[in-house]
Short mmCIF file of C-alpha atoms in Angstrom, two decimals:
data_model
loop_
_atom_site.label_atom_id
_atom_site.label_comp_id
_atom_site.label_asym_id
_atom_site.label_seq_id
_atom_site.Cartn_x
_atom_site.Cartn_y
_atom_site.Cartn_z
CA MET A 1140 -37.68 -10.63 -42.50
CA ARG A 1141 -38.59 -11.19 -38.74
CA PHE A 1142 -38.11 -7.86 -37.06
CA ILE A 1143 -39.12 -9.22 -33.66
CA ALA A 1144 -35.94 -11.25 -33.60
CA ILE A 1145 -33.79 -8.03 -33.52
CA PHE A 1146 -34.58 -7.43 -29.89
CA PRO A 1147 -33.28 -10.79 -28.51
CA PHE A 1148 -30.35 -10.53 -30.92
CA LEU A 1149 -29.44 -7.15 -29.20
CA CYS A 1150 -29.86 -8.84 -25.82
CA ALA A 1151 -27.47 -11.60 -26.74
CA VAL A 1152 -24.94 -9.14 -28.02
CA VAL A 1153 -25.05 -7.17 -24.73
CA ALA A 1154 -24.74 -10.43 -22.72
CA LEU A 1155 -21.76 -11.58 -24.87
CA THR A 1156 -20.03 -8.23 -24.48
CA LEU A 1157 -20.47 -8.06 -20.73
CA SER A 1158 -19.34 -11.73 -20.34
CA LEU A 1159 -16.23 -11.10 -22.43
CA LEU A 1160 -15.45 -7.99 -20.34
CA CYS A 1161 -15.82 -10.01 -17.21
CA VAL A 1162 -13.41 -12.64 -18.46
CA PHE A 1163 -10.70 -10.25 -19.91
CA ALA A 1164 -10.94 -7.46 -17.30
CA GLY A 1165 -7.54 -6.72 -15.86
CA SER A 1166 -5.68 -8.46 -18.71
CA LYS A 1167 -3.24 -5.52 -18.56
CA PRO A 1168 -2.90 -2.38 -16.39
CA GLY A 1169 -5.65 0.15 -17.11
CA TYR A 1170 -7.81 -2.32 -19.02
CA ILE A 1171 -11.04 -2.46 -16.97
CA GLU A 1172 -8.93 -3.26 -14.00
CA ASP A 1173 -11.55 -1.86 -11.67
CA ALA A 1174 -13.86 -4.72 -12.66
CA ASP A 1175 -12.10 -7.15 -10.35
CA ILE A 1176 -13.73 -10.04 -8.47
CA LEU A 1177 -12.10 -9.09 -5.16
CA THR A 1178 -9.42 -6.73 -3.90
CA LEU A 1179 -6.99 -7.54 -1.09
CA ASN A 1180 -5.71 -4.40 0.72
CA ILE A 1181 -2.57 -5.05 2.81
CA SER A 1182 -1.43 -1.40 2.91
CA MET A 1183 -1.98 -1.51 6.74
CA LEU A 1184 0.06 -4.62 7.28
CA GLY A 1185 3.15 -2.53 8.00
CA HIS A 1186 1.42 -0.63 10.77
CA THR A 1187 0.47 -3.73 12.67
CA ALA A 1188 3.79 -5.32 12.14
CA ILE A 1189 5.55 -2.40 13.76
CA ASN A 1190 3.45 -2.94 16.90
CA ALA A 1191 3.66 -6.76 16.83
CA SER A 1192 5.57 -8.97 19.10
CA SER A 1193 9.45 -8.94 19.08
CA SER A 1194 9.70 -12.33 17.25
CA SER A 1195 10.69 -10.59 14.01
CA SER A 1196 13.65 -11.19 11.80
CA SER A 1197 16.69 -8.93 11.85
CA LEU A 1198 15.73 -7.47 8.59
CA LEU A 1199 12.24 -6.50 9.97
CA ASN A 1200 13.99 -4.88 12.94
CA SER A 1201 16.29 -2.80 10.74
CA ILE A 1202 13.44 -1.69 8.59
CA GLU A 1203 11.33 -0.80 11.64
CA SER A 1204 14.06 1.23 13.21
CA SER A 1205 14.61 3.22 10.04
CA ILE A 1206 10.96 4.32 9.76
CA LYS A 1207 10.32 8.00 10.69
CA GLY A 1208 7.65 10.47 9.99
CA ASP A 1209 3.97 10.49 10.07
CA LEU A 1210 1.85 7.23 10.17
CA ASN A 1211 0.81 7.15 6.50
CA ASN A 1212 4.40 7.61 5.24
CA ALA A 1213 5.61 5.04 7.79
CA ILE A 1214 3.10 2.41 6.54
CA THR A 1215 4.03 3.09 2.90
CA ASN A 1216 7.78 2.87 3.59
CA PHE A 1217 7.42 -0.25 5.65
CA ALA A 1218 5.36 -2.20 3.11
CA ARG A 1219 7.43 -1.13 0.11
CA SER A 1220 10.71 -1.87 2.04
CA LEU A 1221 9.47 -5.52 2.29
CA GLY A 1222 8.97 -5.61 -1.44
CA ILE A 1223 5.19 -6.10 -1.30
CA HIS A 1224 2.40 -4.00 -2.90
CA ASP A 1225 -0.55 -2.16 -1.30
CA PHE A 1226 -3.16 -4.15 -3.02
CA TYR A 1227 -3.82 -7.34 -5.11
CA SER A 1228 -6.95 -7.53 -7.24
CA ALA A 1229 -8.18 -10.93 -8.42
CA HIS A 1230 -9.74 -11.35 -11.83
CA LEU A 1231 -11.15 -14.48 -13.58
CA LEU A 1232 -7.89 -15.21 -15.43
CA ASP A 1233 -5.22 -13.30 -13.65
CA TYR A 1234 -4.42 -10.83 -10.90
CA CYS A 1235 -3.18 -7.29 -10.81
CA GLU A 1236 -1.11 -5.47 -8.17
CA GLY A 1237 -0.16 -1.94 -7.37
CA TYR A 1238 0.06 0.95 -4.88
CA TYR A 1239 -2.46 3.35 -3.40
CA ALA A 1240 -1.89 6.97 -4.27
CA PRO A 1241 -0.66 9.20 -2.94
CA VAL A 1242 0.16 6.95 0.07
CA ALA A 1243 -1.26 4.01 1.84
CA LEU A 1244 -4.12 5.00 4.16
CA ALA A 1245 -4.28 4.53 7.85
CA ASN A 1246 -7.87 3.50 7.44
CA SER A 1247 -8.00 0.19 5.60
CA THR A 1248 -11.74 0.50 4.87
CA SER A 1249 -11.18 3.57 2.58
CA HIS A 1250 -10.86 3.40 -1.13
CA PRO A 1251 -8.04 5.65 -2.39
CA ASN A 1252 -6.93 5.99 -6.07
CA ARG A 1253 -5.12 2.86 -7.32
CA ASN A 1254 -1.99 2.80 -9.30
CA VAL A 1255 -1.78 -0.66 -11.07
CA THR A 1256 1.82 -1.54 -11.80
CA LYS A 1257 1.62 -5.05 -13.03
CA CYS A 1258 -0.92 -7.72 -14.12
CA SER A 1259 -0.05 -11.42 -14.21
CA ASN A 1260 -0.22 -13.59 -17.34
CA HIS A 1261 -3.61 -15.12 -18.25
CA THR A 1262 -4.18 -18.62 -16.85
CA ALA A 1263 -7.05 -20.78 -18.29
CA LEU A 1264 -8.13 -22.08 -14.83
CA PHE A 1265 -6.82 -19.36 -12.64
CA HIS A 1266 -7.12 -19.38 -8.84
CA PHE A 1267 -6.21 -16.43 -6.72
CA ASP A 1268 -3.60 -17.50 -4.15
CA PRO A 1269 -2.47 -14.26 -2.31
CA THR A 1270 -0.41 -16.10 0.21
CA SER A 1271 1.84 -17.59 -2.41
CA ILE A 1272 1.99 -14.33 -4.38
CA ILE A 1273 2.98 -12.11 -1.37
CA GLN A 1274 5.43 -14.73 -0.09
CA LYS A 1275 7.30 -14.64 -3.44
CA GLU A 1276 7.50 -10.90 -3.42
CA LEU A 1277 8.87 -10.57 0.16
CA LYS A 1278 12.57 -9.84 0.41
CA PRO A 1279 14.92 -12.56 1.64
CA GLY A 1280 14.88 -12.98 5.30
CA VAL A 1281 11.22 -12.13 5.73
CA SER A 1282 8.35 -14.54 5.81
CA LEU A 1283 4.59 -14.22 6.22
CA GLN A 1284 5.02 -15.84 9.63
CA ASN A 1285 7.19 -12.79 10.65
CA LEU A 1286 4.12 -10.62 9.66
CA HIS A 1287 1.68 -12.84 11.57
CA TRP A 1288 -0.17 -13.73 8.38
CA PRO A 1289 -3.19 -15.81 9.36
CA SER A 1290 -3.08 -19.40 8.08
CA ALA A 1291 -6.89 -19.34 8.12
CA ILE A 1292 -6.84 -17.12 5.05
CA GLN A 1293 -4.88 -19.61 3.00
CA ASP A 1294 -6.94 -22.49 4.23
CA GLY A 1295 -10.23 -20.71 3.45
CA LEU A 1296 -9.19 -19.66 -0.02
CA ARG A 1297 -7.93 -23.23 -0.82
CA THR A 1298 -11.42 -24.62 -0.13
CA LEU A 1299 -12.77 -22.24 -2.86
CA GLU A 1300 -10.25 -23.42 -5.47
CA ALA A 1301 -12.45 -26.10 -7.11
CA ALA A 1302 -15.42 -23.74 -7.23
CA SER A 1303 -13.37 -21.01 -8.85
CA LYS A 1304 -12.25 -23.39 -11.57
CA VAL A 1305 -15.82 -24.60 -12.22
CA MET A 1306 -16.85 -20.94 -12.36
CA VAL A 1307 -14.28 -20.18 -15.09
CA ILE A 1308 -15.42 -23.12 -17.21
CA LEU A 1309 -19.06 -22.02 -16.93
CA TYR A 1310 -18.13 -18.63 -18.22
CA TYR A 1311 -16.38 -20.20 -21.21
CA VAL A 1312 -19.47 -22.29 -21.87
CA GLY A 1313 -21.79 -19.35 -21.37
CA ILE A 1314 -19.86 -17.24 -23.81
CA ALA A 1315 -19.84 -20.00 -26.42
CA VAL A 1316 -23.66 -20.56 -26.14
CA THR A 1317 -24.37 -16.83 -26.16
CA GLY A 1318 -22.26 -16.52 -29.39
CA LEU A 1319 -24.41 -19.36 -30.92
CA ALA A 1320 -27.46 -17.42 -29.80
CA ILE A 1321 -26.33 -14.44 -31.72
CA ILE A 1322 -25.76 -16.51 -34.85
CA GLY A 1323 -29.14 -18.15 -34.40
CA SER A 1324 -30.77 -14.73 -34.04
CA ILE A 1325 -29.29 -13.54 -37.27
CA ILE A 1326 -30.59 -16.68 -39.12
CA ALA A 1327 -33.94 -16.05 -37.57
CA ILE A 1328 -34.04 -12.46 -38.59
CA VAL A 1329 -33.39 -13.37 -42.20
CA THR A 1330 -35.39 -16.67 -42.57
CA GLY A 1331 -38.12 -16.59 -39.97
CA GLY A 1332 -40.11 -19.77 -39.07
CA THR A 1333 -41.23 -21.39 -35.84
CA LEU A 1334 -38.33 -23.84 -35.73
CA SER A 1335 -35.68 -21.17 -35.66
CA ALA A 1336 -37.53 -19.43 -32.82
CA ILE A 1337 -37.71 -22.65 -30.78
CA VAL A 1338 -33.87 -23.31 -31.38
CA ASN A 1339 -33.06 -19.80 -30.34
CA LEU A 1340 -35.30 -20.07 -27.26
CA MET A 1341 -33.34 -23.16 -26.26
CA LEU A 1342 -30.05 -21.43 -26.77
CA ALA A 1343 -31.20 -18.41 -24.80
CA ILE A 1344 -32.41 -20.57 -21.96
CA ILE A 1345 -29.12 -22.55 -21.79
CA ALA A 1346 -27.03 -19.39 -21.95
CA PHE A 1347 -29.18 -17.84 -19.10
CA LEU A 1348 -28.85 -20.92 -16.96
CA VAL A 1349 -25.04 -21.28 -17.46
CA LEU A 1350 -24.36 -17.58 -16.88
CA GLY A 1351 -26.71 -17.54 -13.93
CA ILE A 1352 -24.92 -20.50 -12.24
CA ALA A 1353 -21.52 -18.89 -12.94
CA SER A 1354 -22.73 -15.53 -11.45
CA GLY A 1355 -24.22 -17.26 -8.50
CA ILE A 1356 -21.01 -19.19 -7.77
CA VAL A 1357 -18.83 -16.08 -8.11
CA THR A 1358 -21.20 -14.10 -5.94
CA VAL A 1359 -21.09 -16.75 -3.11
CA MET A 1360 -17.31 -16.99 -3.45
CA VAL A 1361 -16.80 -13.18 -3.23
CA VAL A 1362 -19.05 -12.98 -0.06
CA LYS A 1363 -17.33 -15.92 1.60
CA ALA A 1364 -13.78 -14.86 0.70
CA THR A 1365 -14.27 -11.14 1.85
CA ASN A 1366 -15.99 -12.08 5.06
CA MET A 1367 -13.26 -14.67 5.80
CA ILE A 1368 -10.31 -12.38 5.06
CA ASN A 1369 -11.83 -9.47 7.01
CA GLN A 1370 -12.62 -11.78 9.93
CA HIS A 1371 -9.14 -13.23 10.16
CA GLY A 1372 -7.03 -10.41 8.76
CA ASN A 1373 -8.52 -7.43 10.59
CA ASP A 1374 -6.14 -7.73 13.51
CA ILE A 1375 -3.02 -7.41 11.40
CA GLY A 1376 -4.33 -4.79 8.92
CA ILE A 1377 -5.62 -6.94 6.06
CA ALA A 1378 -8.93 -6.01 4.36
CA ALA A 1379 -10.81 -7.32 1.42
CA TYR A 1380 -13.39 -5.60 -0.79
CA LYS A 1381 -16.00 -7.07 -3.01
CA GLY A 1382 -15.80 -6.43 -6.75
CA ARG A 1383 -19.20 -4.63 -7.14
CA LYS A 1384 -18.60 -3.64 -10.72
CA PHE A 1385 -17.79 -7.24 -11.83
CA LEU A 1386 -20.85 -8.51 -10.00
CA ALA A 1387 -23.02 -5.94 -11.60
CA MET A 1388 -21.69 -6.79 -15.07
CA THR A 1389 -22.14 -10.65 -14.66
CA TRP A 1390 -25.67 -10.31 -13.32
CA VAL A 1391 -26.74 -7.92 -16.08
CA ALA A 1392 -25.37 -10.32 -18.62
CA THR A 1393 -27.53 -13.07 -16.97
CA ALA A 1394 -30.55 -10.86 -16.86
CA VAL A 1395 -30.47 -9.81 -20.45
CA MET A 1396 -30.34 -13.53 -21.61
CA LEU A 1397 -33.40 -14.06 -19.49
CA VAL A 1398 -35.05 -11.19 -21.32
CA ALA A 1399 -33.97 -12.63 -24.65
CA ALA A 1400 -35.51 -16.04 -23.66
CA ILE A 1401 -38.80 -14.30 -22.78
CA ALA A 1402 -38.77 -12.45 -26.10
CA TRP A 1403 -38.28 -15.77 -28.00
CA ILE A 1404 -41.23 -17.30 -26.02
CA ALA A 1405 -43.36 -14.26 -27.17
CA ASP A 1406 -42.13 -14.79 -30.68
CA CYS A 1407 -43.14 -18.54 -30.61
CA CYS A 1408 -46.52 -17.68 -29.27
CA VAL A 1409 -47.13 -14.98 -31.91
CA GLY A 1410 -45.98 -17.22 -34.73
CA ARG A 1411 -48.23 -20.02 -33.56
CA ARG A 1412 -51.23 -17.72 -33.25
CA ASN A 1413 -50.58 -16.25 -36.76
CA ARG A 1414 -50.26 -19.71 -38.24
CA THR A 1415 -53.49 -20.82 -36.62
CA THR A 1416 -55.22 -17.77 -37.82
CA TYR A 1417 -53.87 -18.38 -41.34
CA ILE A 1418 -55.02 -22.01 -41.41
CA LYS A 1419 -58.50 -21.05 -40.15
CA GLU A 1420 -58.89 -18.35 -42.81
CA GLY A 1421 -57.84 -20.84 -45.42
CA ARG A 1422 -60.46 -23.34 -44.38
CA GLU A 1423 -63.14 -20.69 -44.32
CA GLY A 1424 -62.07 -19.52 -47.75
CA ARG A 1425 -62.47 -23.08 -49.23
CA LEU A 1426 -66.02 -23.25 -47.73
#
């Protein structure tokens, strides 16, 4: 039994677990929902719309005229009267939506408690399109144009659609290869041999590269999307936050597969040295 193979086996198990959590996070309300890629906060949208130009629909005017009380309650009442939620969080395969508790904040950079009310169905090649999602939720008679929604946000997210689909495919491949690495590690633990170590080394390297590329793509996408949304949406009360927990999980999964590959390199070197020593001792014994 090759005990040294237990360590890369454990690394592969950790990588597979974290990768699966990244993929299935947010599959239902309360299920690792905080491990989102990006969160869109539109809880302040009502506040800016109240002070916007007078080119609003009659429904908006009636809602605005009925809002009383302090600013936080006004913002909450306005947004919910329109039928929209306070936040929308994007995941790899779906999105979730909900409200901030106890009320929407006047400071869009704050992070209050989140009450997730719904998560969408899983889509194999999901792409987060908040413009379409919010437009569908708005009550009849109100459009995003009435709320001065920046077209630059939609245009910017559309340019990232192809990259987001490639990223999802890479996660699928990374999970599959990591699963093969686990099976290969089990075989190596039981049977031993240099060949099994080399095969497992190749699997670990492939898994590391695929997960690394996927993590790199999602990191670049998150940075670009949040910067773009905050740049164009700040004036109307839209804010975006990076999914730091998701990024931490995906990069840790990548890192442990790198550690697994290094462990297999060490195993190959140790096995080769032991074999060389064995052959040398055998020759000396015959002499």
